[in-house]
Every structure is written in structure tokens, then in C-alpha cells.
XYZ file of C-alpha atoms in Angstrom:
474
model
C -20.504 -0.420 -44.066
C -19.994 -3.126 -41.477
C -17.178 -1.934 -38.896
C -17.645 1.815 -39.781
C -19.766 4.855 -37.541
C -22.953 5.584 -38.782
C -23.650 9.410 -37.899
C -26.904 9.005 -38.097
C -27.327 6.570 -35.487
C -25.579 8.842 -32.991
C -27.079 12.274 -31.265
C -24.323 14.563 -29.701
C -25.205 13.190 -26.314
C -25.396 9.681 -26.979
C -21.828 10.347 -28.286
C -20.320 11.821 -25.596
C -22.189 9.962 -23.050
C -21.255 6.704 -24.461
C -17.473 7.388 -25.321
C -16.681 8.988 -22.316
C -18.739 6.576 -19.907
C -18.024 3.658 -22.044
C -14.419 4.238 -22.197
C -13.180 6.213 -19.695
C -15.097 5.393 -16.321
C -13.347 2.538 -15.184
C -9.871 4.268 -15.900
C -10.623 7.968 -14.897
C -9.640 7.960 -11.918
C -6.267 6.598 -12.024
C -4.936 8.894 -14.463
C -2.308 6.556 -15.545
C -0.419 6.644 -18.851
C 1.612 3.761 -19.959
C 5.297 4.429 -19.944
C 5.898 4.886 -23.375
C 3.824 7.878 -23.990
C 5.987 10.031 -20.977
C 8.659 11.454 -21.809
C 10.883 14.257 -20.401
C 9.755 13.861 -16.292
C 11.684 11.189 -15.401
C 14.763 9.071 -17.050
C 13.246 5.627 -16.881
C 15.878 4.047 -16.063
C 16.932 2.767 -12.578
C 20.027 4.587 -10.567
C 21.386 1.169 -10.338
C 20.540 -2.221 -10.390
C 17.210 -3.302 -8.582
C 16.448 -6.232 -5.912
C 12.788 -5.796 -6.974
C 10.601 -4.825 -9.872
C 7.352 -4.453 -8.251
C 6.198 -3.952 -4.602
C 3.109 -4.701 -2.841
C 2.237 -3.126 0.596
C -0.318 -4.833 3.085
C -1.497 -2.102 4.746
C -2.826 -2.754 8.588
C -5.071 0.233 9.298
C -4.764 1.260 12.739
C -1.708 0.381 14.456
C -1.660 -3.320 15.043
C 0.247 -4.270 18.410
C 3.805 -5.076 17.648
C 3.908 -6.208 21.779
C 1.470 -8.677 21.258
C 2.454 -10.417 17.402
C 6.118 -10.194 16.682
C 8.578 -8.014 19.605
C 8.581 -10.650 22.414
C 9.452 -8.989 25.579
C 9.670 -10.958 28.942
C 9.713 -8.008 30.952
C 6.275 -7.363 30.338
C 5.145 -10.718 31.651
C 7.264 -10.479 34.585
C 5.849 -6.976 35.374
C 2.650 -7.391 34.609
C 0.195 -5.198 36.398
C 2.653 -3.012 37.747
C 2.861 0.489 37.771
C 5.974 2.363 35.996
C 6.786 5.962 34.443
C 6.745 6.206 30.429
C 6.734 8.459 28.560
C 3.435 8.650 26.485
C 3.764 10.249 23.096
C 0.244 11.421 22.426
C 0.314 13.188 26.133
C 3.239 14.926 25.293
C 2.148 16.284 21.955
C -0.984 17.458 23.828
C 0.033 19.201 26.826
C 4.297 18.973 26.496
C 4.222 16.840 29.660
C 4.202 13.055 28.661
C 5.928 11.101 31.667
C 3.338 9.456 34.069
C 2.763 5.956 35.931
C 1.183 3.520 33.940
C 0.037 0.329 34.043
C 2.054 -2.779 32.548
C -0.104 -5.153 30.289
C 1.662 -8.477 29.093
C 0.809 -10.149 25.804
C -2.093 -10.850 25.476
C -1.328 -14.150 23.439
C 1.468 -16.495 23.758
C 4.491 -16.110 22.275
C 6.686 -19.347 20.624
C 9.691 -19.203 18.140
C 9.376 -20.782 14.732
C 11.247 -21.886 11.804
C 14.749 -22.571 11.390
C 15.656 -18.906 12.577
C 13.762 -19.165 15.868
C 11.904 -16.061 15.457
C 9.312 -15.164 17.797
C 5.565 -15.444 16.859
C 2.616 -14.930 19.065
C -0.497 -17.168 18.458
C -2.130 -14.353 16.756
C -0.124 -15.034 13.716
C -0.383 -18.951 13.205
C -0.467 -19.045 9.424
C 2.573 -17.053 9.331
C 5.123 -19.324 11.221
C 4.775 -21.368 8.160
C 6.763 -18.726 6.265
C 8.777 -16.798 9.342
C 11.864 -17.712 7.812
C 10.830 -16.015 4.579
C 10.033 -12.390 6.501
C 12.624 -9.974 7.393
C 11.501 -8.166 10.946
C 12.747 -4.541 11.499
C 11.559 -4.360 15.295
C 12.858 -0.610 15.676
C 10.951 1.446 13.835
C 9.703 4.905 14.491
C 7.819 7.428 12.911
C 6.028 10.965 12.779
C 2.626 11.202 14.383
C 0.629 10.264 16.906
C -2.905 10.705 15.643
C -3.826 8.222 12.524
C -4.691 11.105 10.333
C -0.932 12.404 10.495
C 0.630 8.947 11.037
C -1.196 7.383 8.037
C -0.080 10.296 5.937
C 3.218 10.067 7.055
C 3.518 6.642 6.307
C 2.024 6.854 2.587
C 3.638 10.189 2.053
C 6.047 11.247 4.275
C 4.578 14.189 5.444
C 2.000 14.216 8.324
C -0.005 17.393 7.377
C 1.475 18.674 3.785
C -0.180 17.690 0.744
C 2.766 15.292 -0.841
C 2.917 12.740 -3.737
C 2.432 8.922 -2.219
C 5.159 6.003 -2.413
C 3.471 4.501 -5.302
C 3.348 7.665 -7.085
C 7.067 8.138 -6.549
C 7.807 4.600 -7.674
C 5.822 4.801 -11.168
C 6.966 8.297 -12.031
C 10.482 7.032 -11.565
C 9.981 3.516 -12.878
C 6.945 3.800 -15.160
C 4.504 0.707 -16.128
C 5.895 -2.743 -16.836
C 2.439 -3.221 -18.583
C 1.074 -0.387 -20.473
C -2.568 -2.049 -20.575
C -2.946 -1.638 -16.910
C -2.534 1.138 -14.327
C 1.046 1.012 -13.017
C -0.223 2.196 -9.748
C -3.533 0.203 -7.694
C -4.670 0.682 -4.594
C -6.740 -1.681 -3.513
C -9.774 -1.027 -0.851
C -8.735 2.239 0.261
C -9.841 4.379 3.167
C -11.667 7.268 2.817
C -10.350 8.765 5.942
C -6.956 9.628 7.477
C -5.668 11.224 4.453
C -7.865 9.473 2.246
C -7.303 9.863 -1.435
C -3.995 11.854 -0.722
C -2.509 8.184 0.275
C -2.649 7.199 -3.132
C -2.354 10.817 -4.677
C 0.576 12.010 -6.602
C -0.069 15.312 -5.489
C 2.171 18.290 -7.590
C 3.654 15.073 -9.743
C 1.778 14.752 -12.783
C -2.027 13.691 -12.119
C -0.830 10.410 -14.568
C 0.562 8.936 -11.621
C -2.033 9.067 -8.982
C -3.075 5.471 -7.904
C -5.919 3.225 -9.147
C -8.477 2.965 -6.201
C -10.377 -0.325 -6.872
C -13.172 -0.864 -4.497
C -12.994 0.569 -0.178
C -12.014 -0.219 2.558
C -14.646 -2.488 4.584
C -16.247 -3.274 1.395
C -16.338 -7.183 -0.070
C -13.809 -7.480 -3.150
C -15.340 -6.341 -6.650
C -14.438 -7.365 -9.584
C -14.593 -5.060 -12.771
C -16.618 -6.297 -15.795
C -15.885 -5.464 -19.714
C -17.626 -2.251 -20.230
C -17.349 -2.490 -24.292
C -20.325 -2.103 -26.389
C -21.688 -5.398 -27.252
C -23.580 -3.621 -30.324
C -20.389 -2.529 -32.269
C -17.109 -4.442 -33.507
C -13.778 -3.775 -31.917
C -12.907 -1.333 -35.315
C -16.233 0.468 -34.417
C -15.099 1.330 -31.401
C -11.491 2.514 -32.132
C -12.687 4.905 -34.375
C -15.157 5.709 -31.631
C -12.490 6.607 -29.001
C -10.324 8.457 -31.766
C -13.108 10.636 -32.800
C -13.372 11.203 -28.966
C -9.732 11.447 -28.255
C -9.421 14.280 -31.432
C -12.434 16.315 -29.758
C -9.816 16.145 -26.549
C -6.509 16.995 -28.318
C -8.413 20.316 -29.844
C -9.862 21.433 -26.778
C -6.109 20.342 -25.054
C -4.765 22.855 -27.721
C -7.166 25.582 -27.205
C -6.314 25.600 -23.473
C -2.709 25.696 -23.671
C -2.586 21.649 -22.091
C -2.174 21.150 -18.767
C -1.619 18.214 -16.706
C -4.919 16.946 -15.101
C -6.606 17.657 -19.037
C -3.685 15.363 -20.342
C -4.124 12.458 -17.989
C -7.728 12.596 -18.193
C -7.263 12.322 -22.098
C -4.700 9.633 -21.604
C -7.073 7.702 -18.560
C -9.567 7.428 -22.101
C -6.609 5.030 -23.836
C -6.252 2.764 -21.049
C -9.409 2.416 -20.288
C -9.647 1.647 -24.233
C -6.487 -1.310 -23.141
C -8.622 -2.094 -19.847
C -11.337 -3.639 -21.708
C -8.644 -6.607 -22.927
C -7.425 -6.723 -20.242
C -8.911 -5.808 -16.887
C -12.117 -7.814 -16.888
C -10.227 -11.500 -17.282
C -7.575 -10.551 -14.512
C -10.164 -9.685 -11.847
C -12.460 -12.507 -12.803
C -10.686 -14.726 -10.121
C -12.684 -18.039 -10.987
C -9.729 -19.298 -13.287
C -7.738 -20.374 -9.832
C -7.298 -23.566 -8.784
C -9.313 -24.577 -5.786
C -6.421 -25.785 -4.130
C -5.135 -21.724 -4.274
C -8.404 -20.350 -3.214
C -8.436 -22.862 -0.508
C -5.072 -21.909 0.916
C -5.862 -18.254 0.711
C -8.728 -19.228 2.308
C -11.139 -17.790 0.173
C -13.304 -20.845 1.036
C -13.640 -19.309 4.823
C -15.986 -16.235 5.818
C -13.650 -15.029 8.023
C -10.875 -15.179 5.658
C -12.488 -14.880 2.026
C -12.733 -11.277 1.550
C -8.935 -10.284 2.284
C -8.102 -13.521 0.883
C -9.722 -12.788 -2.715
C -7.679 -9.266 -2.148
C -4.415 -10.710 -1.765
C -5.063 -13.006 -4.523
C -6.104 -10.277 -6.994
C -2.457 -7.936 -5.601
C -0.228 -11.446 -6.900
C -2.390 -11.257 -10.244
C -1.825 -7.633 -10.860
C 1.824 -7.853 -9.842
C 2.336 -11.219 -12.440
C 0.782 -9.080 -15.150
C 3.239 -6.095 -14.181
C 1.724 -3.671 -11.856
C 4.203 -1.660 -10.846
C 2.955 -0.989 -7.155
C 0.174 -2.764 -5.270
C -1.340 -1.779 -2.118
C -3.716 -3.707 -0.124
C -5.553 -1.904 2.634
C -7.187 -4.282 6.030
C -9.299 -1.766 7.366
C -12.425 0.560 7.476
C -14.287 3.844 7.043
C -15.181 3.917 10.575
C -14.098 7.235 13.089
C -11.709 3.793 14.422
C -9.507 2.157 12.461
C -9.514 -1.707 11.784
C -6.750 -2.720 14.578
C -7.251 0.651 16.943
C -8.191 -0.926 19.905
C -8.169 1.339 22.815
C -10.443 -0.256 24.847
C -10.429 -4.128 24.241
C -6.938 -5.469 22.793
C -9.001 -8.966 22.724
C -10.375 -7.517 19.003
C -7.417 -7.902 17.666
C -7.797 -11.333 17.301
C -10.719 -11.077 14.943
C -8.323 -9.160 12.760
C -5.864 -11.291 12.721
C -7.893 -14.275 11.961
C -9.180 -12.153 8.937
C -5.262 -11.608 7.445
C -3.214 -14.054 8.504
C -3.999 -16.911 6.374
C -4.392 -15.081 3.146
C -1.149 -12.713 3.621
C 1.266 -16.395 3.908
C -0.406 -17.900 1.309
C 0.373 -14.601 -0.734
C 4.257 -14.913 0.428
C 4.166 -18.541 -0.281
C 2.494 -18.486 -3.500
C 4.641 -15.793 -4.620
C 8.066 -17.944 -3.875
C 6.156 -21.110 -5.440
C 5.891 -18.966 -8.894
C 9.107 -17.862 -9.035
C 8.370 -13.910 -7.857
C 9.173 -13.492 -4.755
C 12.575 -12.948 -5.123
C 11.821 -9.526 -7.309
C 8.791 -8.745 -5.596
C 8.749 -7.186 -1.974
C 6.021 -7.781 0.260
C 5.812 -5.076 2.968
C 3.337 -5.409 6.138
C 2.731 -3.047 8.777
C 0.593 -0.626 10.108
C 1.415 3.503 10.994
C 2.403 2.796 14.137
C 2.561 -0.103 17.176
C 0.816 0.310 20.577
C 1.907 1.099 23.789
C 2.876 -1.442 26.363
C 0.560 -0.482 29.112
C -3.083 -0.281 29.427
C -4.475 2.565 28.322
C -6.420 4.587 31.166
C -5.700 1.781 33.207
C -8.391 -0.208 30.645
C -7.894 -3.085 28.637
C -7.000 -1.665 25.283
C -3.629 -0.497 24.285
C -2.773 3.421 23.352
C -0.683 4.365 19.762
C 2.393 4.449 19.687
C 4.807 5.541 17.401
C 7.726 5.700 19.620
C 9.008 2.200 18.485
C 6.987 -0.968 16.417
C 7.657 -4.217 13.989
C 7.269 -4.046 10.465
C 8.154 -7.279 8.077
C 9.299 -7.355 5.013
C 9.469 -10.689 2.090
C 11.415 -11.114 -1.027
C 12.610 -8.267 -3.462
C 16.154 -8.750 -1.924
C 15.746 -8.626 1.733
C 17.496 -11.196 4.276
C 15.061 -13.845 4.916
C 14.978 -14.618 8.516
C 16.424 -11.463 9.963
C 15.252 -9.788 12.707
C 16.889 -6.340 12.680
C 16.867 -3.707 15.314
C 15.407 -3.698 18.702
C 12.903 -1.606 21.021
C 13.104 -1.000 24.656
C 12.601 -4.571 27.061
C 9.165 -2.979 27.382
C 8.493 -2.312 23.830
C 8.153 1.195 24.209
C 10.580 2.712 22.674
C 13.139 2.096 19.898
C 17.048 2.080 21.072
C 19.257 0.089 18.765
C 19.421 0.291 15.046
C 16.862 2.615 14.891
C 14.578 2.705 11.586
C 12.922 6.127 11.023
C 10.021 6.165 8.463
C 11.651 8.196 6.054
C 14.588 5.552 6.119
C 12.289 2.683 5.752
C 11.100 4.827 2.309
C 14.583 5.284 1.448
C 15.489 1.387 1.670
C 12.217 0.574 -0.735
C 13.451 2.879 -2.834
C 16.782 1.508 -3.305
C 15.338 -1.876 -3.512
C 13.273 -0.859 -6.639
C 16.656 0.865 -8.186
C 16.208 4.236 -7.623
C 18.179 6.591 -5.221
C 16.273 8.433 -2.785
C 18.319 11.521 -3.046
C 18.134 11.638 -6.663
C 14.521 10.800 -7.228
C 13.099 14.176 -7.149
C 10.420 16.787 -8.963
C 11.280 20.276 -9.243
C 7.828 22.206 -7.942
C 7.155 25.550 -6.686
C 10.990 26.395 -6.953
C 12.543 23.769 -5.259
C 13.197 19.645 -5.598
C 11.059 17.907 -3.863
C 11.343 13.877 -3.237
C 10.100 11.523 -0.712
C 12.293 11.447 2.496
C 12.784 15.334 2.198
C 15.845 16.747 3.529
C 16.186 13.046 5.850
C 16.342 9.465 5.370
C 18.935 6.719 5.224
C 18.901 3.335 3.115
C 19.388 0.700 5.650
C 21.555 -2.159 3.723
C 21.824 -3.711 6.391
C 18.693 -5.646 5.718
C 19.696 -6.778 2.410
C 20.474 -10.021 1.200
């Protein structure tokens, strides 16, 4: 009968190999569930009313200098080359003596204020003047860490060295899905090192709400193509994934359930939704050339973060909860870690700047930016001297610029302030577990309330720490 499973046709491993490769590759390893299937391990519903619905985070792998792209300090180019005391972080956490003379290194591009608001831009950032008085600096933040590995994890997690459930797992197991055909969680072009898969990880929170990796970091954009069976009718292969799913729920039974069974079971269904859905949204040849070209997906230096940014505005418009976009590699050095030769950073920028305000821009042109926050940034700045008395610039976590767009920040603020080197931040300070406390908020949910009972005690995000800093809403 024409729609129905012919047993005959099928040997117990073409069965299994098919369903469960078929259907559940592209979706296995998110582990996602769409919202209305969870019940019971979190309410749903927002603490109170939310700025944004969704989030996407440009990740800057590395550290990008804060001294040489958005904190303008004059003191460096009036001291330039001389020799002063600081402070270093990373000497102090390796021998408990950090204060030496280094050597003062000025900007290393020009520095100009743009837009109505005057805020200062270096010529690393061109593209974004354009949209400065869109962005909302915080110029004082500070975090944990002065080593990627702990700093990254930190940032993602904060925690540098525990094993702790990631923003975007926090954010969908206290918001769930706005789209339950797609993961509510992606993460796209992730690193393999500095924490790895633990910066999209949920960690002791159900496995459901562990990211969706799609592609790596310094790998070209992929796109994911319908993995249904051309040979059999979309009936066929329901009844296909049920007889698949009931082999699951017996074997779930047998075992008692457990949580990483459950969302592997429930990674099966979406992939099952995917197949709709996932193949048309990737397939980015449906934009206008006049958006590709002001991504600049048209440009080789451009194109690959450019088709990246463009795919994190189509999975937010179809309702992706949480969207992160990594700029980096799998190298031992991070994209913008550049000890040795702060010149590379210009190769970088070149690489993000175009596509990242054409993604702000294009966001406000359709209407989302104003429940949508953008958040850019790196785990920590760099230091205002040379390093070893080099050309490059050390970490520095001591005190760095992060920007923020839409989802009900100020446009055109520039809040807080570092050192007049740079070095260090002194007024309105913005620890990382406060900057996690203020997204949280944003998206509705109180940071002190969002929590997970594990291992006899309530766990959440900031820990025992953190303050929402209202100050930078609208």
C-alpha cells in the first residue's frame, strides 16, 4: 500500500541505520526539545516583563584590544614609549608579584568620534561608525581569568575552571523555544579549545538544553541540506520515526529514563521538524544581493563571517532563542591574541566589521532590533604597554569595552570608565557576573531566581555575585 512500511524491504540494520542516521544526525547533538514537551524544570514564564526575546552574542576569540578600537585614552599618546609601573595581572597570578616598569604603547590606529553622540572610534572599526549611535559601550568591565582557557569559560559560564551550564543554556531552560521546529539554542562556529564544548554545554541542566554547534571555528560557513529519504512519502517516514521513537520509549522504560536517553529520544523529533525546516533557512541564496552585498558576502575578506552573521538574523527571525557567533580559531592562539604584532589585528577587523553593522542595521531595518540584543566582545581587553617590551599587547582582564545593540539598551551610551591608561577599571565598574545578570534581566528573568537545584544546592549563573546594571537601560 502506497504510503505504508513494507517489512520486507527493511533488514534490522538498514532500520536502525537509516532512522537513526536519517533522522537524528543533524539534531543529536543539540539535544533540544521544543518547549511544549518540558514541563516541571522551569515555569516558562518571564519574572517580569522583557526588553528582549532573543539574544545573539558575537563572540571575539582572543581578547581584542579595547585601547586600540573603542576606550580612547590621550595619555597613552602623550606617553608613548615611556616607561611606568603597572600592575600586570597574569604576573601576579604567576608568581604573586605583578608591579613592574613597562613600556607605554599608543594606539596603534587613529581614533575620531562619530555619530550624533560623539563616541570615539578608531579606524579599525570603519563600518561601525555608521551605527555608533545604535551601540551601547560599557568601557569598565572586568572579569575572572587571565589565561583564555579560564577567561573564555568564565565568560560563557561563569566559572573559570568548574564544569557549569552556559548563558544560552540558562536562557532556554528558563525561556524555552519560540519555535519548536528549531533548536532554541545555536552556536555557531565554535572553538574546540578553551573550554570547548562546555561553552555551549548545559552541564548538570538537562542535556535538552545544550547548544546546537553548527559548523567550527576557522571553518567556511556550511549550510545543512534535507536529509529525508527521497524514496519514501512524508507518511512513510512518520511511521518510520514512530516505530523508532516506540523502540526508544521501551528501552527509556526498561532503564528507569534518564536525562541524556530522553533528549537523545527527543533530538530524533526535531530532527524529524528540521527536515521542514532547517534546510530552506540555511540555504542563504533567497537574499537580496543588495543584503549580501552590504554584509559583504561579495568580499573574500568579509564573506565568510558575513554569511555567519546573516544566517544568526535568520535563525533569530524564525525564533531562535539564543544565537552565538564565534570570530576565531582552533589554533594554540586565539583569533585576536596578538602578543607579538598588534598590527594583526587589523586583518581581523577587516574580517568583522562590515558584516557585524550590517547585522545591527539590518536588524533595526526589519523591525527586530528593538527585542533583539546584539552583544560583542571578547574575554578580556589587552594591556596598554608592550608586552616584553615587543610589539604585541599582553591580556588583560583588569578593565576592557564591550558593546551592546537593541533589546532595550540606551543607544549611544558610553557607560563606565577605565584608568587614563586603559589599564584598569575605576568608575562604574562592570564585573562579568553583572554583565550576565543585566542579559538576564533584559530577557525577563531574574538572576537570583533563575536557578537548578543539583547536588544539594541551587545553582544559577552569577553564583553567590552579580548585579543588574539598569543603568544601561533605555
Amino acid at each position: 500500500m502506497h504510503g505504508s512500511i513494507d517489512p520486507r524491504r527493511w533488514s534490522r540494520r538498514e532500520l536502525l541505520a537509516t532512522s537513526a542516521c536519517g533522522f537524528g544526525q543533524m539534531a543529536l547533538a543539540s539535544l533540544t526539545v521544543r518547549a511544549a514537551a518540558v514541563t516541571g524544570e522551569a515555569s516558562r514564564t518571564v519574572h517580569f516583563p522583557a526588553r528582549a526575546k532573543r539574544c545573539i552574542f558575537l563572540f571575539m576569540q582572543g581578547g581584542p584590544s579595547h585601547v586600540d578600537s573603542f576606550d580612547y585614552k590621550p595619555r597613552l599618546l602623550a606617553d608613548d614609549g615611556q616607561s611606568i609601573d603597572f600592575d600586570d595581572a597574569r604576573k601576579r597570578a604567576n608568581t604573586g608579584q605583578g608591579v613592574s616598569a613597562q613600556r607605554i604603547m599608543k594606539p596603534q590606529w587613529p581614533f575620531a568620534q562619530h555619530g550624533q553622540t560623539g563616541r570615539w572610534v578608531s579606524e579599525l572599526f570603519p563600518a561601525l561608525t555608521s551605527v555608533v549611535d545604535d551601540l551601547c559601550f560599557v568601557h569598565s568591565l572586568h572579569t575572572e581569568g587571565v589565561a583564555h582557557g579560564p577567561a573564555t569559560l568564565f565568560l560563557h559560564s561563569g566559572a573559570t575552571n568548574f564544569i557549569r551550564p552556559s548563558l544560552g543554556s540558562w536562557l532556554l531552560y528558563g525561556l524555552g523555544t519560540e519555535n519548536e521546529n528549531l533548536p532554541g539554542f545555536v552556536s555557531i562556529a565554535p572553538s574546540a579549545g578553551n573550554g570547548g564544548p562546555r561553552n555551549y554545554g548545559a552541564a548538570f541542566l538537562p542535556a535538552r538544553y545544550q547548544g546546537t554547534p553548527i559548523g567550527r571555528a576557522g571553518a567556511p560557513a556550511q549550510a545543512i541540506a534535507n536529509i529525508a529519504r527521497d524514496d519514501l512519502d512524508r507518511t512513510a517516514q512518520r511511521r518510520q520515526l514512530d516505530l523508532l521513537q516506540a523502540f526508544n520509549q521501551a528501552q527509556r522504560d526498561a532503564a528507569g529514563g534518564e536525562s541524556e536517553f530522553d533528549a537523545v529520544v527527543e533530538s530524533y523529533e526535531l530532527a524529524w521538524r528540521m527536515q521542514m525546516h532547517a534546510p530552506g533557512l540555511f540555504d542563504l541564496s533567497g537574499e537580496s544581493q543588495t543584503t549580501l552585498a552590504a554584509y559583504g558576502a561579495d568580499d573574500k575578506a568579509t564573506a565568510d563571517f558575513a554569511r555567519k552573521c546573516i544566517l544568526a538574523r535568520r535563525l533569530v527571525e524564525a525564533g531562535v532563542r539564543h544565537v552565538q557567533v564565534t570570530y576565531g580559531d582552533n589554533t594554540a592562539n586565539p583569533a585576536w591574541d596578538q602578543h607579538s604584532n598588534i598590527a594583526k589585528h587589523a586583518d581581523h577587523a577587516r574580517a568583522v566589521d562590515r558584516p557585524v553593522a550590517a547585522l545591527v542595521a539590518d536588524l533595526k531595518q526589519r523591525g527586530l532590533l528593538d527585542d533583539t540584543l546584539v552583544w560583542w566582545g571578547g574575554e578580556f581587553g589587552r594591556t596598554p604597554y608592550a608586552q616584553a617590551n615587543g610589539t604585541g599587547r599582553d591580556h588583560n582582564p583588569l578593565g576592557f569595552t564591550m558593546w551592546l545593540a537593541g533589546g532595550g539598551v540606551q543607544p549611544g551610551l558610553a557607560y563606565g570608565a577605565t584608568d587614563e591608561f586603559g589599564h584598569q577599571a575605576v568608575e562604574h565598574k562592570v564585573h562579568m557576573h553583572d554583565l550576565h545578570a543585566t542579559l538576564l534581566h533584559l530577557m525577563g528573568l531574574d538572576h537570583e531566581r533563575l536557578t537548578y537545584r543539583y547536588a544539594g544546592r541551587d545553582f544559577r549563573l552569577t553564583d553567590v555575585h552579580g548585579r543588574v546594571v539598569d543603568e544601561l537601560f533605555a
